[in-house]
mmCIF file of C-alpha atoms in Angstrom:
data_model
loop_
_atom_site.group_PDB
_atom_site.id
_atom_site.type_symbol
_atom_site.label_atom_id
_atom_site.label_comp_id
_atom_site.label_asym_id
_atom_site.label_seq_id
_atom_site.Cartn_x
_atom_site.Cartn_y
_atom_site.Cartn_z
ATOM 1 C CA UNK N 629 -19.420 -71.280 -30.839
ATOM 2 C CA UNK N 630 -21.865 -71.367 -27.951
ATOM 3 C CA UNK N 631 -21.285 -69.935 -24.491
ATOM 4 C CA UNK N 632 -21.516 -72.027 -21.329
ATOM 5 C CA UNK N 633 -25.131 -71.028 -20.652
ATOM 6 C CA UNK N 634 -26.238 -72.062 -24.152
ATOM 7 C CA UNK N 635 -25.077 -75.700 -24.133
ATOM 8 C CA UNK N 636 -27.777 -78.308 -23.595
ATOM 9 C CA UNK N 637 -25.252 -80.875 -22.311
ATOM 10 C CA UNK N 638 -22.643 -79.762 -19.827
ATOM 11 C CA UNK N 639 -19.983 -81.549 -17.829
ATOM 12 C CA UNK N 640 -19.946 -81.250 -14.047
ATOM 13 C CA UNK N 641 -16.372 -80.207 -13.319
ATOM 14 C CA UNK N 642 -14.156 -79.364 -10.391
ATOM 15 C CA UNK N 643 -11.036 -77.212 -10.658
ATOM 16 C CA UNK N 644 -8.010 -78.148 -8.548
ATOM 17 C CA UNK N 645 -5.420 -75.409 -8.099
ATOM 18 C CA UNK N 646 -6.542 -71.786 -7.813
ATOM 19 C CA UNK N 647 -3.200 -70.027 -8.003
ATOM 20 C CA UNK N 648 -2.179 -67.498 -10.629
ATOM 21 C CA UNK N 649 -2.709 -69.641 -13.723
ATOM 22 C CA UNK N 650 -5.773 -71.511 -12.513
ATOM 23 C CA UNK N 651 -7.517 -68.329 -11.408
ATOM 24 C CA UNK N 652 -6.304 -65.940 -14.113
ATOM 25 C CA UNK N 653 -6.511 -68.218 -17.176
ATOM 26 C CA UNK N 654 -8.395 -71.445 -16.548
ATOM 27 C CA UNK N 655 -11.499 -70.259 -14.703
ATOM 28 C CA UNK N 656 -12.380 -67.376 -17.088
ATOM 29 C CA UNK N 657 -12.200 -69.578 -20.203
ATOM 30 C CA UNK N 658 -14.827 -71.944 -18.750
ATOM 31 C CA UNK N 659 -17.522 -69.449 -19.792
ATOM 32 C CA UNK N 660 -16.994 -70.589 -23.401
ATOM 33 C CA UNK N 661 -17.102 -74.327 -22.702
ATOM 34 C CA UNK N 662 -19.871 -76.920 -22.119
ATOM 35 C CA UNK N 663 -19.249 -77.210 -18.381
ATOM 36 C CA UNK N 664 -20.853 -76.460 -15.049
ATOM 37 C CA UNK N 665 -18.362 -75.500 -12.355
ATOM 38 C CA UNK N 666 -19.505 -77.493 -9.329
ATOM 39 C CA UNK N 667 -16.517 -77.258 -6.999
ATOM 40 C CA UNK N 668 -13.085 -75.697 -6.591
ATOM 41 C CA UNK N 669 -10.140 -76.968 -4.584
ATOM 42 C CA UNK N 670 -6.967 -75.397 -3.228
ATOM 43 C CA UNK N 671 -4.725 -76.099 -0.249
ATOM 44 C CA UNK N 672 -5.195 -72.472 0.774
ATOM 45 C CA UNK N 673 -8.602 -72.589 2.479
ATOM 46 C CA UNK N 674 -9.149 -68.832 2.273
ATOM 47 C CA UNK N 675 -8.342 -68.789 -1.441
ATOM 48 C CA UNK N 676 -10.697 -71.712 -2.052
ATOM 49 C CA UNK N 677 -13.490 -70.034 -0.078
ATOM 50 C CA UNK N 678 -13.182 -66.674 -1.824
ATOM 51 C CA UNK N 679 -12.999 -68.247 -5.291
ATOM 52 C CA UNK N 680 -15.959 -70.501 -4.555
ATOM 53 C CA UNK N 681 -18.081 -67.506 -3.554
ATOM 54 C CA UNK N 682 -17.140 -65.692 -6.749
ATOM 55 C CA UNK N 683 -18.122 -68.596 -8.994
ATOM 56 C CA UNK N 684 -20.997 -70.072 -7.004
ATOM 57 C CA UNK N 685 -19.145 -73.342 -6.420
ATOM 58 C CA UNK N 686 -18.371 -75.476 -3.376
ATOM 59 C CA UNK N 687 -14.939 -74.919 -1.761
ATOM 60 C CA UNK N 688 -12.542 -77.723 -0.816
ATOM 61 C CA UNK N 689 -8.954 -78.042 0.367
ATOM 62 C CA UNK N 690 -8.465 -81.686 -0.705
ATOM 63 C CA UNK N 691 -9.398 -83.270 -4.031
ATOM 64 C CA UNK N 692 -10.362 -86.539 -2.330
ATOM 65 C CA UNK N 693 -13.058 -84.753 -0.329
ATOM 66 C CA UNK N 694 -14.284 -82.934 -3.426
ATOM 67 C CA UNK N 695 -14.593 -86.202 -5.364
ATOM 68 C CA UNK N 696 -16.387 -87.915 -2.478
ATOM 69 C CA UNK N 697 -18.932 -85.129 -2.013
ATOM 70 C CA UNK N 698 -19.809 -84.304 -5.632
ATOM 71 C CA UNK N 699 -20.741 -86.459 -8.618
ATOM 72 C CA UNK N 700 -18.229 -84.936 -11.013
ATOM 73 C CA UNK N 701 -17.681 -85.824 -14.657
ATOM 74 C CA UNK N 702 -14.209 -84.296 -14.822
ATOM 75 C CA UNK N 703 -11.482 -82.509 -12.902
ATOM 76 C CA UNK N 704 -9.207 -79.806 -14.270
ATOM 77 C CA UNK N 705 -5.769 -79.864 -12.645
ATOM 78 C CA UNK N 706 -3.697 -76.670 -12.438
ATOM 79 C CA UNK N 707 -1.184 -77.698 -9.789
ATOM 80 C CA UNK N 708 2.617 -78.220 -9.756
ATOM 81 C CA UNK N 709 3.698 -81.015 -12.158
ATOM 82 C CA UNK N 710 4.969 -83.165 -9.310
ATOM 83 C CA UNK N 711 1.353 -83.471 -8.097
ATOM 84 C CA UNK N 712 -0.308 -84.218 -11.445
ATOM 85 C CA UNK N 713 0.194 -88.017 -11.529
ATOM 86 C CA UNK N 714 -1.106 -88.607 -7.983
ATOM 87 C CA UNK N 715 -4.149 -86.386 -8.385
ATOM 88 C CA UNK N 716 -4.918 -87.748 -11.861
ATOM 89 C CA UNK N 717 -4.872 -91.329 -10.616
ATOM 90 C CA UNK N 718 -7.027 -90.397 -7.627
ATOM 91 C CA UNK N 719 -9.663 -88.985 -9.984
ATOM 92 C CA UNK N 720 -9.391 -91.801 -12.562
ATOM 93 C CA UNK N 721 -9.862 -94.416 -9.846
ATOM 94 C CA UNK N 722 -13.271 -92.834 -9.194
ATOM 95 C CA UNK N 723 -14.176 -92.896 -12.895
ATOM 96 C CA UNK N 724 -13.613 -89.153 -13.385
ATOM 97 C CA UNK N 725 -12.084 -87.740 -16.581
ATOM 98 C CA UNK N 726 -8.940 -85.596 -16.254
ATOM 99 C CA UNK N 727 -7.526 -82.537 -17.956
ATOM 100 C CA UNK N 728 -4.165 -81.424 -16.600
ATOM 101 C CA UNK N 729 -2.012 -78.394 -17.214
ATOM 102 C CA UNK N 730 1.463 -78.805 -18.674
ATOM 103 C CA UNK N 731 3.990 -80.092 -17.805
ATOM 104 C CA UNK N 732 2.225 -83.353 -16.985
ATOM 105 C CA UNK N 733 4.850 -84.591 -14.508
ATOM 106 C CA UNK N 734 8.418 -84.075 -13.342
ATOM 107 C CA UNK N 735 9.650 -87.257 -15.071
ATOM 108 C CA UNK N 736 8.435 -89.149 -18.118
ATOM 109 C CA UNK N 737 8.118 -92.433 -16.215
ATOM 110 C CA UNK N 738 5.781 -90.771 -13.716
ATOM 111 C CA UNK N 739 3.113 -90.850 -16.432
ATOM 112 C CA UNK N 740 3.166 -94.641 -16.763
ATOM 113 C CA UNK N 741 0.855 -95.327 -13.788
ATOM 114 C CA UNK N 742 -1.503 -92.621 -15.091
ATOM 115 C CA UNK N 743 -1.651 -94.390 -18.467
ATOM 116 C CA UNK N 744 -2.322 -97.673 -16.663
ATOM 117 C CA UNK N 745 -5.104 -96.108 -14.579
ATOM 118 C CA UNK N 746 -6.779 -94.308 -17.477
ATOM 119 C CA UNK N 747 -8.937 -97.170 -18.725
ATOM 120 C CA UNK N 748 -11.763 -95.768 -20.845
ATOM 121 C CA UNK N 749 -11.556 -92.308 -19.254
ATOM 122 C CA UNK N 750 -10.417 -89.281 -21.233
ATOM 123 C CA UNK N 751 -7.131 -87.635 -20.202
ATOM 124 C CA UNK N 752 -5.794 -84.564 -22.006
ATOM 125 C CA UNK N 753 -2.583 -82.681 -21.245
ATOM 126 C CA UNK N 754 -2.745 -78.936 -21.907
ATOM 127 C CA UNK N 755 0.091 -78.678 -24.421
ATOM 128 C CA UNK N 756 -1.363 -75.496 -25.846
ATOM 129 C CA UNK N 757 1.216 -74.971 -28.599
ATOM 130 C CA UNK N 758 -0.085 -78.062 -30.376
ATOM 131 C CA UNK N 759 -3.646 -76.730 -30.140
ATOM 132 C CA UNK N 760 -3.107 -73.092 -31.133
ATOM 133 C CA UNK N 761 -4.738 -72.165 -34.476
ATOM 134 C CA UNK N 762 -1.396 -71.145 -35.965
ATOM 135 C CA UNK N 763 0.011 -74.604 -35.239
ATOM 136 C CA UNK N 764 -3.035 -76.404 -36.628
ATOM 137 C CA UNK N 765 -2.705 -74.399 -39.863
ATOM 138 C CA UNK N 766 1.031 -75.032 -40.177
ATOM 139 C CA UNK N 767 0.566 -78.764 -39.567
ATOM 140 C CA UNK N 768 -2.237 -78.833 -42.148
ATOM 141 C CA UNK N 769 0.056 -77.227 -44.724
ATOM 142 C CA UNK N 770 2.859 -79.676 -43.962
ATOM 143 C CA UNK N 771 0.489 -82.616 -44.376
ATOM 144 C CA UNK N 772 -0.563 -81.591 -47.898
ATOM 145 C CA UNK N 773 0.677 -84.174 -50.444
ATOM 146 C CA UNK N 774 2.266 -81.470 -52.588
ATOM 147 C CA UNK N 775 4.381 -80.108 -49.727
ATOM 148 C CA UNK N 776 6.655 -83.144 -49.649
ATOM 149 C CA UNK N 777 8.715 -84.506 -46.796
ATOM 150 C CA UNK N 778 9.630 -82.381 -43.800
ATOM 151 C CA UNK N 779 13.417 -82.065 -43.697
ATOM 152 C CA UNK N 780 14.225 -79.333 -41.188
ATOM 153 C CA UNK N 781 12.637 -77.673 -38.153
ATOM 154 C CA UNK N 782 13.713 -74.561 -36.291
ATOM 155 C CA UNK N 783 12.343 -72.928 -33.141
ATOM 156 C CA UNK N 784 13.384 -69.952 -31.032
ATOM 157 C CA UNK N 785 12.300 -69.519 -27.418
ATOM 158 C CA UNK N 786 13.241 -67.538 -24.320
ATOM 159 C CA UNK N 787 14.705 -70.187 -21.987
ATOM 160 C CA UNK N 788 17.721 -72.488 -21.660
ATOM 161 C CA UNK N 789 18.610 -76.017 -20.577
ATOM 162 C CA UNK N 790 20.118 -76.057 -17.053
ATOM 163 C CA UNK N 791 23.654 -77.342 -16.677
ATOM 164 C CA UNK N 792 22.930 -79.510 -13.620
ATOM 165 C CA UNK N 793 20.417 -81.672 -15.492
ATOM 166 C CA UNK N 794 21.094 -84.983 -13.784
ATOM 167 C CA UNK N 795 20.651 -83.498 -10.324
ATOM 168 C CA UNK N 796 17.414 -81.746 -11.333
ATOM 169 C CA UNK N 797 15.997 -85.010 -12.651
ATOM 170 C CA UNK N 798 17.022 -86.895 -9.533
ATOM 171 C CA UNK N 799 15.283 -84.352 -7.315
ATOM 172 C CA UNK N 800 12.328 -83.882 -9.677
ATOM 173 C CA UNK N 801 13.020 -80.192 -9.206
ATOM 174 C CA UNK N 802 11.330 -77.215 -10.810
ATOM 175 C CA UNK N 803 13.166 -75.241 -13.476
ATOM 176 C CA UNK N 804 12.375 -72.884 -16.325
ATOM 177 C CA UNK N 805 13.181 -75.764 -18.697
ATOM 178 C CA UNK N 806 10.565 -77.976 -16.997
ATOM 179 C CA UNK N 807 7.924 -75.240 -16.934
ATOM 180 C CA UNK N 808 8.444 -73.872 -20.453
ATOM 181 C CA UNK N 809 10.464 -76.417 -22.430
ATOM 182 C CA UNK N 810 7.403 -78.495 -23.237
ATOM 183 C CA UNK N 811 5.991 -75.571 -25.248
ATOM 184 C CA UNK N 812 8.465 -75.563 -28.155
ATOM 185 C CA UNK N 813 9.257 -79.269 -27.792
ATOM 186 C CA UNK N 814 5.608 -80.298 -28.149
ATOM 187 C CA UNK N 815 5.147 -78.374 -31.404
ATOM 188 C CA UNK N 816 8.436 -79.636 -32.837
ATOM 189 C CA UNK N 817 7.422 -83.231 -32.055
ATOM 190 C CA UNK N 818 3.901 -82.708 -33.389
ATOM 191 C CA UNK N 819 5.450 -81.708 -36.719
ATOM 192 C CA UNK N 820 8.516 -83.954 -36.835
ATOM 193 C CA UNK N 821 7.422 -87.135 -35.081
ATOM 194 C CA UNK N 822 9.518 -89.238 -32.743
ATOM 195 C CA UNK N 823 13.028 -88.134 -31.788
ATOM 196 C CA UNK N 824 15.939 -90.574 -31.940
ATOM 197 C CA UNK N 825 18.739 -88.504 -30.389
ATOM 198 C CA UNK N 826 19.214 -85.183 -28.610
ATOM 199 C CA UNK N 827 22.325 -82.984 -28.462
ATOM 200 C CA UNK N 828 22.806 -79.800 -26.450
ATOM 201 C CA UNK N 829 25.403 -77.178 -27.373
ATOM 202 C CA UNK N 830 26.039 -74.279 -25.021
ATOM 203 C CA UNK N 831 27.678 -70.938 -25.742
ATOM 204 C CA UNK N 832 29.716 -68.921 -23.327
ATOM 205 C CA UNK N 833 27.146 -66.170 -22.813
ATOM 206 C CA UNK N 834 24.101 -68.143 -21.684
ATOM 207 C CA UNK N 835 22.593 -69.222 -25.007
ATOM 208 C CA UNK N 836 22.242 -72.859 -26.030
ATOM 209 C CA UNK N 837 21.039 -75.042 -28.887
ATOM 210 C CA UNK N 838 19.046 -78.241 -28.508
ATOM 211 C CA UNK N 839 19.486 -80.364 -31.628
ATOM 212 C CA UNK N 840 16.805 -82.981 -32.295
ATOM 213 C CA UNK N 841 17.573 -85.906 -34.605
ATOM 214 C CA UNK N 842 14.182 -87.198 -35.722
ATOM 215 C CA UNK N 843 13.618 -90.839 -36.645
ATOM 216 C CA UNK N 844 12.372 -89.636 -40.045
ATOM 217 C CA UNK N 845 15.804 -88.212 -40.829
ATOM 218 C CA UNK N 846 14.692 -84.609 -40.325
ATOM 219 C CA UNK N 847 16.856 -82.347 -38.197
ATOM 220 C CA UNK N 848 15.443 -79.922 -35.636
ATOM 221 C CA UNK N 849 17.125 -77.028 -33.841
ATOM 222 C CA UNK N 850 15.689 -75.286 -30.795
ATOM 223 C CA UNK N 851 17.608 -72.054 -30.247
ATOM 224 C CA UNK N 852 17.270 -70.785 -26.692
ATOM 225 C CA UNK N 853 18.349 -67.657 -24.877
ATOM 226 C CA UNK N 854 17.460 -66.338 -21.456
ATOM 227 C CA UNK N 855 18.435 -62.930 -22.856
ATOM 228 C CA UNK N 856 15.357 -62.750 -25.089
ATOM 229 C CA UNK N 857 12.861 -60.354 -23.555
ATOM 230 C CA UNK N 858 9.607 -62.103 -22.650
ATOM 231 C CA UNK N 859 7.837 -58.736 -22.851
ATOM 232 C CA UNK N 860 8.378 -58.716 -26.632
ATOM 233 C CA UNK N 861 7.672 -61.369 -29.309
ATOM 234 C CA UNK N 862 10.295 -64.082 -28.757
ATOM 235 C CA UNK N 863 8.747 -67.237 -30.230
ATOM 236 C CA UNK N 864 9.300 -68.442 -33.780
ATOM 237 C CA UNK N 865 8.965 -71.720 -35.692
ATOM 238 C CA UNK N 866 10.112 -72.614 -39.212
ATOM 239 C CA UNK N 867 9.265 -75.915 -40.895
ATOM 240 C CA UNK N 868 11.172 -76.658 -44.111
ATOM 241 C CA UNK N 869 9.718 -79.247 -46.471
ATOM 242 C CA UNK N 870 10.725 -80.342 -49.960
ATOM 243 C CA UNK N 871 8.209 -78.089 -51.697
ATOM 244 C CA UNK N 872 7.257 -75.418 -49.170
ATOM 245 C CA UNK N 873 8.215 -73.693 -45.935
ATOM 246 C CA UNK N 874 5.741 -72.913 -43.147
ATOM 247 C CA UNK N 875 6.539 -70.372 -40.460
ATOM 248 C CA UNK N 876 4.823 -69.260 -37.246
ATOM 249 C CA UNK N 877 5.701 -65.886 -35.755
ATOM 250 C CA UNK N 878 4.607 -64.823 -32.277
ATOM 251 C CA UNK N 879 1.960 -67.560 -32.231
ATOM 252 C CA UNK N 880 -0.375 -65.440 -34.337
ATOM 253 C CA UNK N 881 1.037 -65.196 -37.866
ATOM 254 C CA UNK N 882 1.400 -68.115 -40.254
ATOM 255 C CA UNK N 883 3.183 -67.861 -43.582
ATOM 256 C CA UNK N 884 3.639 -70.497 -46.283
ATOM 257 C CA UNK N 885 6.326 -70.016 -48.902
ATOM 258 C CA UNK N 886 5.585 -71.970 -52.078
ATOM 259 C CA UNK N 887 8.261 -70.500 -54.313
ATOM 260 C CA UNK N 888 7.805 -68.935 -57.775
ATOM 261 C CA UNK N 889 8.861 -69.965 -61.294
ATOM 262 C CA UNK N 890 12.527 -69.035 -61.175
ATOM 263 C CA UNK N 891 15.687 -69.386 -63.228
ATOM 264 C CA UNK N 892 18.939 -67.903 -61.973
ATOM 265 C CA UNK N 893 20.200 -65.108 -64.187
ATOM 266 C CA UNK N 894 17.020 -65.130 -66.258
ATOM 267 C CA UNK N 895 14.044 -64.347 -63.996
ATOM 268 C CA UNK N 896 13.663 -60.582 -63.574
ATOM 269 C CA UNK N 897 10.493 -60.284 -61.459
ATOM 270 C CA UNK N 898 9.758 -61.478 -57.929
ATOM 271 C CA UNK N 899 5.946 -61.269 -58.314
ATOM 272 C CA UNK N 900 4.854 -63.238 -61.380
ATOM 273 C CA UNK N 901 1.255 -63.328 -62.577
ATOM 274 C CA UNK N 902 -1.240 -65.610 -60.912
ATOM 275 C CA UNK N 903 -1.640 -66.982 -57.393
ATOM 276 C CA UNK N 904 -0.185 -70.464 -57.745
ATOM 277 C CA UNK N 905 3.141 -69.443 -56.205
ATOM 278 C CA UNK N 906 4.547 -67.013 -53.688
ATOM 279 C CA UNK N 907 3.667 -66.594 -50.024
ATOM 280 C CA UNK N 908 0.354 -67.054 -48.231
ATOM 281 C CA UNK N 909 -0.276 -65.388 -44.875
ATOM 282 C CA UNK N 910 -2.846 -65.880 -42.098
ATOM 283 C CA UNK N 911 -3.197 -63.663 -39.021
ATOM 284 C CA UNK N 912 -6.059 -62.408 -36.817
ATOM 285 C CA UNK N 913 -7.525 -58.952 -37.128
ATOM 286 C CA UNK N 914 -7.277 -56.719 -34.068
ATOM 287 C CA UNK N 915 -9.836 -54.069 -34.976
ATOM 288 C CA UNK N 916 -12.840 -55.759 -33.386
ATOM 289 C CA UNK N 917 -13.317 -57.444 -30.029
ATOM 290 C CA UNK N 918 -14.001 -60.931 -31.351
ATOM 291 C CA UNK N 919 -13.012 -64.390 -30.207
ATOM 292 C CA UNK N 920 -10.278 -65.285 -32.700
ATOM 293 C CA UNK N 921 -8.006 -62.439 -31.567
ATOM 294 C CA UNK N 922 -8.315 -63.045 -27.816
ATOM 295 C CA UNK N 923 -5.417 -64.635 -25.958
ATOM 296 C CA UNK N 924 -7.114 -67.914 -24.840
ATOM 297 C CA UNK N 925 -8.067 -68.609 -28.454
ATOM 298 C CA UNK N 926 -4.831 -67.466 -30.116
ATOM 299 C CA UNK N 927 -2.721 -69.463 -27.642
ATOM 300 C CA UNK N 928 -4.757 -72.655 -27.955
ATOM 301 C CA UNK N 929 -6.016 -72.707 -24.364
ATOM 302 C CA UNK N 930 -9.665 -72.784 -25.397
ATOM 303 C CA UNK N 931 -8.954 -75.397 -28.087
ATOM 304 C CA UNK N 932 -7.284 -77.827 -25.681
ATOM 305 C CA UNK N 933 -10.128 -77.592 -23.154
ATOM 306 C CA UNK N 934 -12.767 -77.772 -25.882
ATOM 307 C CA UNK N 935 -11.133 -80.904 -27.292
ATOM 308 C CA UNK N 936 -11.212 -82.467 -23.831
ATOM 309 C CA UNK N 937 -14.883 -81.604 -23.278
ATOM 310 C CA UNK N 938 -15.977 -82.815 -26.719
ATOM 311 C CA UNK N 939 -14.140 -86.117 -26.262
ATOM 312 C CA UNK N 940 -15.846 -86.708 -22.910
ATOM 313 C CA UNK N 941 -19.292 -85.746 -24.199
ATOM 314 C CA UNK N 942 -18.887 -87.819 -27.387
ATOM 315 C CA UNK N 943 -17.445 -90.814 -25.573
ATOM 316 C CA UNK N 944 -14.255 -90.970 -27.653
ATOM 317 C CA UNK N 945 -10.561 -90.961 -26.706
ATOM 318 C CA UNK N 946 -8.444 -87.853 -27.089
ATOM 319 C CA UNK N 947 -6.527 -87.444 -30.340
ATOM 320 C CA UNK N 948 -4.432 -84.446 -29.265
ATOM 321 C CA UNK N 949 -2.609 -83.808 -26.005
ATOM 322 C CA UNK N 950 -2.617 -87.524 -25.190
ATOM 323 C CA UNK N 951 -0.652 -89.030 -22.320
ATOM 324 C CA UNK N 952 1.436 -91.007 -24.795
ATOM 325 C CA UNK N 953 2.417 -87.882 -26.714
ATOM 326 C CA UNK N 954 3.079 -85.992 -23.484
ATOM 327 C CA UNK N 955 5.387 -88.819 -22.405
ATOM 328 C CA UNK N 956 7.363 -88.479 -25.635
ATOM 329 C CA UNK N 957 7.748 -84.754 -24.978
ATOM 330 C CA UNK N 958 8.965 -85.477 -21.438
ATOM 331 C CA UNK N 959 11.457 -88.032 -22.765
ATOM 332 C CA UNK N 960 13.038 -85.350 -24.959
ATOM 333 C CA UNK N 961 12.967 -82.916 -22.020
ATOM 334 C CA UNK N 962 14.931 -85.433 -19.965
ATOM 335 C CA UNK N 963 17.325 -86.311 -22.796
ATOM 336 C CA UNK N 964 18.250 -82.639 -23.179
ATOM 337 C CA UNK N 965 19.030 -82.395 -19.462
ATOM 338 C CA UNK N 966 21.223 -85.487 -19.634
ATOM 339 C CA UNK N 967 23.028 -84.211 -22.743
ATOM 340 C CA UNK N 968 23.961 -80.973 -20.961
ATOM 341 C CA UNK N 969 26.687 -81.231 -18.324
ATOM 342 C CA UNK N 970 28.747 -78.353 -17.014
ATOM 343 C CA UNK N 971 28.095 -76.247 -20.095
ATOM 344 C CA UNK N 972 29.496 -78.903 -22.475
ATOM 345 C CA UNK N 973 27.886 -81.493 -24.707
ATOM 346 C CA UNK N 974 28.108 -84.929 -23.170
ATOM 347 C CA UNK N 975 27.210 -86.734 -26.376
ATOM 348 C CA UNK N 976 23.850 -87.534 -27.837
ATOM 349 C CA UNK N 977 21.156 -88.622 -25.444
ATOM 350 C CA UNK N 978 18.583 -91.070 -26.732
ATOM 351 C CA UNK N 979 15.004 -90.735 -25.465
ATOM 352 C CA UNK N 980 13.874 -93.965 -23.912
ATOM 353 C CA UNK N 981 10.624 -95.826 -24.421
ATOM 354 C CA UNK N 982 8.088 -97.236 -22.065
#
């Protein structure tokens, strides 16, 4: 992998949104991508000015002014989801490619005008869980012909579905479910495909289950609890197929259970000869300061931005993090809110289509 200074071809980019995530995560990872940071934009003029000085870029307080003044190839949006559609369309109308942070909008339908405005421009949504190396490996294993059909999916995450879902949707309001729900949902949909129905079951102590009925017949369960400590590993995925089970722990450890020759009451050893059965494991080493064990790479942040840049430079549409896939994720997000009412299940909610 080359660093920014080593690429012969680089995209002229502007970053919109210089708050905590944009400044702490997005800007530093640009040093490993084929880009040239031309301009930065934030409604806080002082923040824009200070960040621009640090990175040798031009400061702006409005994206429209930034687009008018600079010949940009792409914009990177790290703003509240309610602003993503408007800003994306503003850039697309000027022929500029768009990468946007998750969630892509406050409602699924808000993405429809962005899809209409996209044309031949590249748009990628930063659904990092789909891009993280652990997810790519698990999905590769599930796609192997010998693994068989995926029948069950399980995820655990530190959040919950709000009880006042209909009101939140009506107001397009922020919530932990909006900000974080797309993380586990995106990986579950990447593995399981389209969802037909969604149920939400809530316990009496704050935990809840989101049950996903996939069109394939597979069943998914997202177990959520606000009581899980976010300062400790809280994320887990298990994918059960006919002839193997893939698991992701803490976003950095992948295991694949293939089973062993076994007969109940007869087999006496759990580790038979050979390597054709048993469990395989992948995880990064943490002894050296190298790229594969650093957070932007482990979490898929670099991969999502690299995919966006390569698609723009190669003149091809995105194949991951597409607007269409992001819309499907948002449909399930909405269906879960509608299925949850006053702490009780209100029946199965069916994600709608465009």
